[in-house]
């Protein structure tokens, strides 16, 4: 699925990226040929159910895939430069400075034996050398203030902080070197809803203040609606739809996107919990044709044979599904509802 051309400048291009995990019974196709661009100052949401490949995609972009995983193909271009095949020392210098990660369960990734100040210092000095020691205290205090933490946190150990505070320390570390791109992998999912809101607002504030581009990985569609500019929906290692956030929520085109949106509880009406019927295929042996065919309520014969290409059904909204076809005049039609143009 390839995106439409846009006038904005992409800082990151992901092309046909494949990340596989080797098992005795064959490769698990965790990420199987994803394509997207991330634009300057943009927040892109990457959503989908657990195990769909969101976090593996992040590891692929950061070149942090470790055995039994491997990058099986594709390209990752950061500001026009390919990251694939770069030696580890070069990648290390790019991480944090250009590409920073707020990892899943970030609050557990802090070193319990080191004070907050020393952990942030380590990141800065590792990349800027000893010259960074000058004024480093002021710099760290400013970082803590940026993420809404009081100065006393500087001298505290992680066990003295709440979950939300730890998470904000991780955000402070991620922005310490003014990265071009932040990848926030489920940055708020381990927190209760109130703290989740505070951390999400911190992320948004930081993003706006620094003008950084962000990939936000998660499955909380409500949070995504408030935080991101565009959403890419992943299913079983593939991006099945990508669209501006308003368009995806107002008119999701892919059947899986529709089911995801329908699963959001509503305060206005009580509705039964929508369940996606069917079973997911064996990720080592995907069926020919569409990846969603075993669970799709609209499956057709063609879906079992031909993989659907990405089709731009509306400017910026691209969907990989045979339900949509382009008429000779360039308009789009939904073949399941051929009476009305989409
Ligand atoms: Fe469903 Fe077919 Fe569309 Fe796949 S291509 S999502 S099986 S209608």
Coordinates of C-alpha atoms and ligand atoms in Angstrom, one line a residue:
X1 CA 0.0 0.0 0.0
X2 CA 1.7 3.2 -1.1
X3 CA 0.7 6.7 0.0
X4 CA -0.4 9.5 -2.3
X5 CA 2.0 12.3 -3.1
X6 CA 1.8 15.3 -0.7
X7 CA 3.4 18.7 -0.9
X8 CA 4.7 18.3 2.7
X9 CA 8.2 17.1 3.4
X10 CA 8.5 13.5 4.7
X11 CA 11.1 13.1 7.4
X12 CA 10.7 9.3 7.3
X13 CA 9.8 7.0 4.5
X14 CA 9.1 3.4 5.2
X15 CA 8.9 1.2 2.1
X16 CA 7.9 -2.4 1.9
X17 CA 9.4 -3.0 5.3
X18 CA 9.4 -6.7 6.3
X19 CA 10.3 -8.0 9.7
X20 CA 10.2 -11.8 10.3
X21 CA 10.8 -14.0 13.3
X22 CA 12.4 -17.3 12.7
X23 CA 10.8 -20.3 14.4
X24 CA 11.3 -24.1 13.9
X25 CA 8.1 -24.3 12.0
X26 CA 8.9 -21.4 9.6
X27 CA 9.1 -17.6 9.7
X28 CA 6.4 -15.6 11.5
X29 CA 5.6 -12.6 9.2
X30 CA 5.3 -10.1 11.9
X31 CA 5.6 -7.1 9.6
X32 CA 4.9 -7.9 6.0
X33 CA 5.6 -5.1 3.6
X34 CA 4.4 -1.9 5.2
X35 CA 4.6 1.5 3.5
X36 CA 4.1 5.0 4.9
X37 CA 5.5 8.5 5.2
X38 CA 5.9 10.6 8.3
X39 CA 5.8 14.3 7.6
X40 CA 7.6 17.2 9.4
X41 CA 5.7 18.0 12.6
X42 CA 3.1 15.3 12.1
X43 CA 1.8 12.8 14.6
X44 CA 0.9 9.5 12.9
X45 CA -1.0 6.9 14.9
X46 CA -0.3 3.2 14.3
X47 CA -3.2 1.2 15.6
X48 CA -4.3 -2.4 15.6
X49 CA -4.9 -5.4 17.9
X50 CA -2.2 -6.9 20.0
X51 CA 0.2 -8.9 17.9
X52 CA -0.5 -7.1 14.6
X53 CA 3.1 -6.0 14.3
X54 CA 2.9 -2.4 15.5
X55 CA 5.8 -2.6 18.0
X56 CA 7.8 -4.8 15.7
X57 CA 7.4 -2.2 13.0
X58 CA 8.9 0.4 15.4
X59 CA 11.9 -1.9 16.1
X60 CA 12.3 -2.3 12.4
X61 CA 12.4 1.4 11.9
X62 CA 14.9 1.9 14.7
X63 CA 17.0 -1.1 13.5
X64 CA 16.6 -2.7 16.8
X65 CA 15.4 -6.1 15.7
X66 CA 17.3 -8.9 17.4
X67 CA 17.4 -12.6 16.6
X68 CA 15.3 -14.7 16.1
X69 CA 13.9 -11.6 14.4
X70 CA 15.4 -10.1 11.2
X71 CA 14.6 -7.4 8.7
X72 CA 13.7 -9.5 5.7
X73 CA 13.4 -6.7 3.3
X74 CA 12.3 -3.1 2.5
X75 CA 13.8 0.3 3.2
X76 CA 13.7 2.9 5.9
X77 CA 14.8 6.4 4.8
X78 CA 15.4 9.0 7.5
X79 CA 15.6 12.5 5.9
X80 CA 16.5 10.7 2.6
X81 CA 19.2 8.5 4.0
X82 CA 18.8 4.7 4.3
X83 CA 19.2 3.2 7.7
X84 CA 19.3 -0.4 6.6
X85 CA 22.8 -1.9 6.7
X86 CA 24.4 1.0 8.6
X87 CA 27.0 -0.1 11.1
X88 CA 25.9 -0.2 14.8
X89 CA 28.1 2.7 15.8
X90 CA 26.4 5.0 13.2
X91 CA 23.0 3.7 14.2
X92 CA 23.8 4.4 17.9
X93 CA 24.6 8.0 17.1
X94 CA 21.3 8.4 15.1
X95 CA 19.2 7.0 17.9
X96 CA 18.2 9.6 20.5
X97 CA 19.5 12.5 18.3
X98 CA 17.3 11.7 15.3
X99 CA 15.1 8.9 16.4
X100 CA 14.0 8.6 20.0
X101 CA 11.9 5.8 21.5
X102 CA 9.6 5.9 24.4
X103 CA 9.4 2.1 24.8
X104 CA 6.4 0.0 25.9
X105 CA 6.4 -0.2 29.7
X106 CA 8.9 2.7 29.6
X107 CA 8.5 3.3 33.3
X108 CA 10.0 -0.1 34.0
X109 CA 12.9 0.6 31.7
X110 CA 14.5 3.1 34.2
X111 CA 17.5 1.9 36.1
X112 CA 16.2 1.4 39.8
X113 CA 19.7 2.0 41.2
X114 CA 20.4 5.4 39.5
X115 CA 18.9 8.8 40.3
X116 CA 16.8 10.4 37.6
X117 CA 19.5 13.1 37.0
X118 CA 22.2 10.5 36.4
X119 CA 20.1 8.6 33.9
X120 CA 19.3 11.7 31.9
X121 CA 23.0 12.8 32.1
X122 CA 24.1 9.4 30.7
X123 CA 22.0 9.9 27.6
X124 CA 23.3 13.4 27.0
X125 CA 26.9 12.7 27.7
X126 CA 26.9 9.5 25.6
X127 CA 26.0 11.6 22.6
X128 CA 27.6 15.0 23.3
X129 CA 30.6 14.0 25.2
X130 CA 32.1 15.6 28.3
X131 CA 31.6 19.2 27.0
X132 CA 27.9 18.6 27.8
X133 CA 28.7 18.6 31.5
X134 CA 28.7 22.4 31.6
X135 CA 25.2 23.6 32.6
X136 CA 23.9 20.1 32.5
X137 CA 22.0 20.5 35.8
X138 CA 20.1 23.5 34.4
X139 CA 19.4 21.6 31.2
X140 CA 18.0 18.6 33.0
X141 CA 15.8 20.8 35.3
X142 CA 14.5 22.5 32.2
X143 CA 13.7 19.1 30.6
X144 CA 11.9 18.0 33.8
X145 CA 9.9 21.3 33.8
X146 CA 9.0 20.7 30.1
X147 CA 7.3 17.4 31.0
X148 CA 5.6 19.0 34.0
X149 CA 7.8 17.5 36.7
X150 CA 9.0 19.5 39.8
X151 CA 12.8 20.1 40.2
X152 CA 12.9 17.8 43.2
X153 CA 12.6 14.8 40.9
X154 CA 16.2 15.6 39.7
X155 CA 17.6 13.9 42.8
X156 CA 15.0 11.1 43.2
X157 CA 15.2 7.4 42.4
X158 CA 12.6 5.7 40.2
X159 CA 11.0 3.9 43.2
X160 CA 10.2 7.3 44.7
X161 CA 8.1 8.3 41.7
X162 CA 4.5 7.3 40.6
X163 CA 3.9 5.5 37.3
X164 CA 2.9 8.7 35.6
X165 CA 6.0 10.5 36.9
X166 CA 8.3 7.7 35.7
X167 CA 6.7 7.8 32.3
X168 CA 7.3 11.6 32.1
X169 CA 11.0 11.0 33.0
X170 CA 11.1 8.7 30.0
X171 CA 9.6 11.4 27.9
X172 CA 12.2 13.9 29.2
X173 CA 15.0 11.4 28.3
X174 CA 13.4 11.0 24.8
X175 CA 13.5 14.7 24.1
X176 CA 16.9 15.4 25.8
X177 CA 18.7 15.6 22.5
X178 CA 16.0 17.3 20.5
X179 CA 15.2 14.4 18.2
X180 CA 13.6 14.8 14.8
X181 CA 11.2 11.9 15.4
X182 CA 9.8 10.3 18.6
X183 CA 8.3 6.8 18.5
X184 CA 6.0 6.4 21.5
X185 CA 5.2 2.7 21.8
X186 CA 2.1 2.3 23.9
X187 CA 3.4 5.1 26.0
X188 CA 0.3 5.4 28.1
X189 CA -1.2 1.9 28.1
X190 CA 0.1 0.8 31.5
X191 CA -1.4 3.8 33.4
X192 CA -4.8 4.4 34.9
X193 CA -7.0 6.7 32.9
X194 CA -6.4 9.9 34.8
X195 CA -2.6 9.5 34.7
X196 CA -2.9 8.4 31.1
X197 CA -4.6 11.7 30.3
X198 CA -1.8 13.7 32.0
X199 CA 0.9 11.8 30.2
X200 CA -0.9 12.1 26.9
X201 CA -1.2 15.9 27.4
X202 CA 2.5 16.0 28.3
X203 CA 3.3 14.2 25.0
X204 CA 1.1 16.6 23.0
X205 CA 2.6 19.7 24.7
X206 CA 6.2 18.5 24.1
X207 CA 5.4 17.7 20.5
X208 CA 3.9 21.1 19.9
X209 CA 6.7 22.9 21.7
X210 CA 9.5 21.1 19.9
X211 CA 7.8 20.7 16.5
X212 CA 9.0 17.1 16.5
X213 CA 7.4 14.4 14.3
X214 CA 5.8 11.5 16.2
X215 CA 4.7 7.9 15.6
X216 CA 2.2 7.0 18.3
X217 CA 1.6 3.3 18.7
X218 CA -1.4 2.1 20.6
X219 CA -4.9 0.6 20.5
X220 CA -6.8 3.3 22.4
X221 CA -8.9 4.8 19.6
X222 CA -10.3 7.5 21.8
X223 CA -6.8 8.7 22.7
X224 CA -5.7 8.5 19.0
X225 CA -8.7 10.6 18.0
X226 CA -7.4 13.5 20.2
X227 CA -3.7 13.1 19.6
X228 CA -2.8 12.2 16.0
X229 CA -3.1 13.9 12.6
X230 CA -3.3 10.6 10.6
X231 CA -3.9 7.0 11.5
X232 CA -2.5 3.9 9.9
X233 CA -4.5 0.7 10.7
X234 CA -2.5 -2.5 10.9
X235 CA -3.8 -6.0 10.7
X236 CA -1.6 -9.1 10.7
X237 CA 1.6 -7.3 9.7
X238 CA 0.1 -5.1 7.0
X239 CA -1.3 -1.6 6.9
X240 CA -4.9 -2.0 5.6
X241 CA -5.9 1.7 5.7
X242 CA -4.2 5.0 6.3
X243 CA -6.2 8.3 6.5
X244 CA -6.4 11.7 8.1
X245 CA -7.8 11.1 11.6
X246 CA -11.1 12.9 11.0
X247 CA -11.8 10.9 7.8
X248 CA -11.0 7.6 9.5
X249 CA -13.4 8.2 12.3
X250 CA -16.1 9.7 10.1
X251 CA -15.9 7.2 7.4
X252 CA -13.7 4.2 8.0
X253 CA -13.5 2.2 4.7
X254 CA -11.7 -1.0 5.5
X255 CA -14.0 -3.6 7.2
X256 CA -11.4 -4.0 10.0
X257 CA -11.1 -0.2 10.5
X258 CA -15.0 -0.2 10.7
X259 CA -14.9 -2.9 13.4
X260 CA -12.2 -1.0 15.3
X261 CA -14.3 2.2 15.3
X262 CA -17.5 0.3 16.3
X263 CA -15.7 -1.2 19.3
X264 CA -15.4 2.3 20.9
X265 CA -17.9 2.4 23.7
X266 CA -20.4 5.3 23.5
X267 CA -21.8 7.3 26.4
X268 CA -24.8 8.3 24.3
X269 CA -26.2 4.9 23.6
X270 CA -25.8 1.5 25.1
X271 CA -24.9 -1.0 22.4
X272 CA -23.8 -4.6 22.6
X273 CA -20.1 -5.2 22.5
X274 CA -19.1 -5.8 18.9
X275 CA -17.0 -8.9 18.4
X276 CA -14.9 -9.5 15.3
X277 CA -15.9 -13.0 14.3
X278 CA -13.6 -15.6 12.9
X279 CA -10.0 -16.5 13.7
X280 CA -6.7 -15.0 12.7
X281 CA -4.7 -17.0 10.3
X282 CA -1.4 -18.7 11.2
X283 CA 1.1 -15.8 10.9
X284 CA 3.7 -18.3 9.5
X285 CA 1.4 -19.2 6.7
X286 CA -0.9 -16.4 5.6
X287 CA -3.6 -17.3 3.0
X288 CA -3.4 -16.1 -0.5
X289 CA -5.4 -13.0 -1.2
X290 CA -6.6 -10.6 1.5
X291 CA -5.1 -10.9 4.9
X292 CA -8.4 -10.2 6.6
X293 CA -10.5 -12.8 4.7
X294 CA -11.0 -15.2 7.5
X295 CA -12.7 -12.6 9.7
X296 CA -14.3 -10.2 7.1
X297 CA -18.1 -10.0 7.0
X298 CA -17.9 -8.9 3.3
X299 CA -15.5 -11.6 2.0
X300 CA -15.9 -12.3 -1.8
X301 CA -14.4 -15.0 -4.0
X302 CA -11.8 -12.6 -5.3
X303 CA -10.6 -11.9 -1.8
X304 CA -9.4 -15.5 -1.4
X305 CA -7.2 -15.3 -4.5
X306 CA -5.9 -11.7 -5.1
X307 CA -4.3 -9.5 -2.5
X308 CA -6.0 -6.1 -2.6
X309 CA -3.8 -3.2 -3.7
X310 CA -3.9 0.2 -1.9
X311 CA -6.5 2.5 -3.5
X312 CA -6.9 6.2 -2.7
X313 CA -10.6 6.4 -2.2
X314 CA -10.4 10.1 -1.1
X315 CA -7.4 12.4 -1.0
X316 CA -5.1 11.0 1.7
X317 CA -7.4 8.0 2.5
X318 CA -5.9 4.8 1.1
X319 CA -7.5 1.4 1.7
X320 CA -6.5 -2.1 0.7
X321 CA -9.8 -3.8 0.1
X322 CA -11.6 -5.2 -3.0
X323 CA -14.8 -3.5 -1.9
X324 CA -13.5 -0.4 -3.5
X325 CA -13.0 0.1 -7.2
X326 CA -12.2 3.0 -9.4
X327 CA -14.7 3.9 -12.1
X328 CA -13.6 5.0 -15.6
X329 CA -14.3 8.6 -14.6
X330 CA -12.0 8.3 -11.6
X331 CA -14.8 8.2 -9.0
X332 CA -14.8 5.4 -6.4
X333 CA -17.5 2.8 -5.9
X334 CA -18.2 0.4 -3.1
X335 CA -19.1 -2.8 -4.9
X336 CA -21.1 -4.1 -1.9
X337 CA -23.2 -1.0 -2.2
X338 CA -22.9 -0.2 -5.9
X339 CA -25.9 2.1 -5.9
X340 CA -24.0 4.9 -4.2
X341 CA -20.6 6.3 -4.8
X342 CA -18.4 6.4 -1.7
Ligands
LIG1 FE1 -12.9 -8.2 3.3 FE2 -12.3 -8.8 0.8 FE3 -11.9 -6.3 1.6 FE4 -10.4 -8.3 2.5 S1 -10.5 -7.5 0.4 S2 -11.3 -6.7 3.7 S3 -11.8 -10.0 2.6 S4 -13.9 -7.4 1.4

